[in-house]
PDB file of C-alpha atoms in Angstrom:
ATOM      1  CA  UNK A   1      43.058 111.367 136.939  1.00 51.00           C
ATOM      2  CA  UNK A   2      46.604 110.205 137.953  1.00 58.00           C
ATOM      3  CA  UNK A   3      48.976 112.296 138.878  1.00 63.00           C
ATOM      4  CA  UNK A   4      51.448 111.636 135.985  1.00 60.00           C
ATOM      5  CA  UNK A   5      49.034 112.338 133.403  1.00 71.00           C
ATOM      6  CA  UNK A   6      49.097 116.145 134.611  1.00 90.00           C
ATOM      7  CA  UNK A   7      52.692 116.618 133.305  1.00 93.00           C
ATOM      8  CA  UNK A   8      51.319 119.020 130.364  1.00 93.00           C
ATOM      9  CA  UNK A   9      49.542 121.424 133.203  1.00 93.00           C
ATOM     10  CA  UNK A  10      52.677 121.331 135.598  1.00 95.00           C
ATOM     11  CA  UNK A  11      55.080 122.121 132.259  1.00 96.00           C
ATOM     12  CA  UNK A  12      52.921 125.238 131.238  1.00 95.00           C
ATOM     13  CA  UNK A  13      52.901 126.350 135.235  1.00 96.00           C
ATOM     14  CA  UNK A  14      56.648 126.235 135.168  1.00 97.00           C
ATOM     15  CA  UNK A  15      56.685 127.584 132.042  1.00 97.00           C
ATOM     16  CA  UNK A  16      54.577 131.028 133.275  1.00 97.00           C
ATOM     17  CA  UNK A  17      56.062 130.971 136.977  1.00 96.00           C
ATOM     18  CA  UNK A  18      59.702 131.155 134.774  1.00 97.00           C
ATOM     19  CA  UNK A  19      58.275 134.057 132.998  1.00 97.00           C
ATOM     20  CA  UNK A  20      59.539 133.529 129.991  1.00 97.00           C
ATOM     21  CA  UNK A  21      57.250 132.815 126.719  1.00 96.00           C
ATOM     22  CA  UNK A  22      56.892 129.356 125.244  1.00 96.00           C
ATOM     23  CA  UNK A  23      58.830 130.819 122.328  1.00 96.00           C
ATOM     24  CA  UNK A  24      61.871 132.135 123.913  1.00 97.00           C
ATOM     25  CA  UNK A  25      61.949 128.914 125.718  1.00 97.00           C
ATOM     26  CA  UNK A  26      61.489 126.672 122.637  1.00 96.00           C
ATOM     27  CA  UNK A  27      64.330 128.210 120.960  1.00 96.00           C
ATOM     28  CA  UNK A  28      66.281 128.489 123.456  1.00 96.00           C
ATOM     29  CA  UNK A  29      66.237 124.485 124.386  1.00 94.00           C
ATOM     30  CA  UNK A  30      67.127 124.337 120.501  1.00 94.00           C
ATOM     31  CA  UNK A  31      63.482 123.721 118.655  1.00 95.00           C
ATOM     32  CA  UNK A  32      61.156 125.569 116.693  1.00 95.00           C
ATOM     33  CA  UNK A  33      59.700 128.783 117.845  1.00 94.00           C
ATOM     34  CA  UNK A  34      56.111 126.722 118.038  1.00 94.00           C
ATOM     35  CA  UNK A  35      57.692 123.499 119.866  1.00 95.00           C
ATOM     36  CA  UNK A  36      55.928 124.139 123.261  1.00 96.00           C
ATOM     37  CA  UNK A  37      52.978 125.039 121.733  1.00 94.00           C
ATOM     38  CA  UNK A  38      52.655 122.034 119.495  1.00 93.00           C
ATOM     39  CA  UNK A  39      53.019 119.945 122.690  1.00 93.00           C
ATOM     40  CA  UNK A  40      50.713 122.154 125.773  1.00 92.00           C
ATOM     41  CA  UNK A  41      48.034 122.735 122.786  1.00 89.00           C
ATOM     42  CA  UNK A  42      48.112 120.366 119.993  1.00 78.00           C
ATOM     43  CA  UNK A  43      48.702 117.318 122.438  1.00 80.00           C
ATOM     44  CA  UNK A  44      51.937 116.377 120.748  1.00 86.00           C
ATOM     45  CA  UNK A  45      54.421 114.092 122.992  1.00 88.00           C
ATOM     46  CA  UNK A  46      57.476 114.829 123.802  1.00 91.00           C
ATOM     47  CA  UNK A  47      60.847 113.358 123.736  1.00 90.00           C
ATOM     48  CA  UNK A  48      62.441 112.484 127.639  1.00 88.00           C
ATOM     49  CA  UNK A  49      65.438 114.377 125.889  1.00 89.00           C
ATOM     50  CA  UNK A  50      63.622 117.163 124.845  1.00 93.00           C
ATOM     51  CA  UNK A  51      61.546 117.538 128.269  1.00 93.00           C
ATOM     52  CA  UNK A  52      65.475 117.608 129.988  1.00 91.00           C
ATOM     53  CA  UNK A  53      66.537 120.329 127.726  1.00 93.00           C
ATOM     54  CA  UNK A  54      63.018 122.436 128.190  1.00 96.00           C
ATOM     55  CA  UNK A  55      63.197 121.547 131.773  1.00 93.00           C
ATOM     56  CA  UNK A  56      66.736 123.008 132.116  1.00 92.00           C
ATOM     57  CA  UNK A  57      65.717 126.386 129.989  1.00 94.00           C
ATOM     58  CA  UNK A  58      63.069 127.208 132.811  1.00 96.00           C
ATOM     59  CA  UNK A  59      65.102 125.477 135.957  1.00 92.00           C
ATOM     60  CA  UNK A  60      62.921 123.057 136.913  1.00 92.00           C
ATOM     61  CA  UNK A  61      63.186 119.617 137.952  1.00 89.00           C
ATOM     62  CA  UNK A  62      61.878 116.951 135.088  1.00 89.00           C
ATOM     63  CA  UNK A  63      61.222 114.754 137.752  1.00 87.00           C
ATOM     64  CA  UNK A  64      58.799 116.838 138.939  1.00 91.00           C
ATOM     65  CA  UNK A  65      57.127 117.586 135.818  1.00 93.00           C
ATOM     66  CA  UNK A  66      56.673 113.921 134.453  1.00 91.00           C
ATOM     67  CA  UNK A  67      55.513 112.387 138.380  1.00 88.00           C
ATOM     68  CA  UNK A  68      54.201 115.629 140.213  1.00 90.00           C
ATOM     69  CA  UNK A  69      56.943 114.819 142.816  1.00 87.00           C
ATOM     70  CA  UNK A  70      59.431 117.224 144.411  1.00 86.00           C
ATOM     71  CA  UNK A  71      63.329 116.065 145.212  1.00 83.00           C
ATOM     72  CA  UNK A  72      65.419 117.213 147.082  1.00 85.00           C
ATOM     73  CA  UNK A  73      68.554 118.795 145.574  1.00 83.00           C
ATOM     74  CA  UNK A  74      70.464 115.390 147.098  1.00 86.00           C
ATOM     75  CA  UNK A  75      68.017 113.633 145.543  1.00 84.00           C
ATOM     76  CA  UNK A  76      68.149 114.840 142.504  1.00 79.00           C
ATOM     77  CA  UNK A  77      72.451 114.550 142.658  1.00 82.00           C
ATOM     78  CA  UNK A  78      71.974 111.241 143.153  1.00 80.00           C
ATOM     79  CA  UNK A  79      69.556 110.609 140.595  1.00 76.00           C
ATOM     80  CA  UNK A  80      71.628 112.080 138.173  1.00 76.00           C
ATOM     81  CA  UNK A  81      75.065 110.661 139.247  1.00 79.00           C
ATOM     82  CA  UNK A  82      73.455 107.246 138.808  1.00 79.00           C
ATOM     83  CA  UNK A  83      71.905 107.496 135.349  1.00 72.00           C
ATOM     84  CA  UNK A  84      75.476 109.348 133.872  1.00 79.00           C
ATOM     85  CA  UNK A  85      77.419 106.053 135.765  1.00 80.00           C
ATOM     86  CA  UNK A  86      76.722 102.305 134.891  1.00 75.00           C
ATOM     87  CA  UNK A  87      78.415 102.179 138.131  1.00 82.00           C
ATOM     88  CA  UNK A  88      76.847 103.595 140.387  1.00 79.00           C
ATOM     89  CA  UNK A  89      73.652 102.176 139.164  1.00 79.00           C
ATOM     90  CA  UNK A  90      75.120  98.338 140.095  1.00 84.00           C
ATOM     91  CA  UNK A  91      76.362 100.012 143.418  1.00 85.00           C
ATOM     92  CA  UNK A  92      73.169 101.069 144.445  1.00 82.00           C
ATOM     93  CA  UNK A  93      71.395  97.639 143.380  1.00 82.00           C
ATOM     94  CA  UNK A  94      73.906  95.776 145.245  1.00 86.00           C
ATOM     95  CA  UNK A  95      72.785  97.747 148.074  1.00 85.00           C
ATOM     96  CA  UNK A  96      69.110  97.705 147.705  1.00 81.00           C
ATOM     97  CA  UNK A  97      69.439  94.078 146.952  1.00 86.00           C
ATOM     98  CA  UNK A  98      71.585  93.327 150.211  1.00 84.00           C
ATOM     99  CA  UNK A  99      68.913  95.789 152.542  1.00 85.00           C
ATOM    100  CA  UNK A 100      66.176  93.511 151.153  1.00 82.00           C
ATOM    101  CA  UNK A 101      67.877  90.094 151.787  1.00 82.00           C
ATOM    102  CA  UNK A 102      68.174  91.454 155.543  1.00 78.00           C
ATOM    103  CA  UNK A 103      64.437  92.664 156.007  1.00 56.00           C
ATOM    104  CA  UNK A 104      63.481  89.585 154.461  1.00 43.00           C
TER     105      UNK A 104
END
């Protein structure tokens, strides 16, 4: 099975290391006391926006829940400086797209 398809059994082994209950989490990202449970048992999806706000509740990187993959904390900056700035996202395909013309 791929990797990202394991985001469920990564989210409830944050969710226990944080040890906090899927309740006290739920509400405390803002949703229904059953939220988490609806989604790790009842094979609901979830919302990107609602992951974020889980994922902040138990401090763990989203990234790492949807893909299995661990950033650095620079990584993760830049990650998030580049989806809050239009910016910085045009910067950084200028530059990818001027590295590439040179390898080419």
């Amino acid at each position: 099975m791929s990797n990202i398809w394991k985001w469920r059994q990564r989210l409830e082994e944050a969710i226990e290391k944080s040890g906090r209950s899927m309740t006290e989490i739920s509400e405390a990202a803002g949703y229904s006391h059953g939220y988490l449970y609806s989604i790790l048992r009842g094979g609901r999806d979830m919302t990107l926006t609602k992951l974020l706000s889980v994922c902040t509740q138990i401090g763990v990187s989203p990234t790492y829940i949807i893909s299995g993959i661990e950033l650095s904390d620079d990584d993760e900056e830049l990650l998030n400086e580049i989806n809050s700035n239009p910016d910085a996202l045009d910067a950084v395909r200028a530059v990818v797209t001027a590295v590439k013309r040179k390898e080419l």
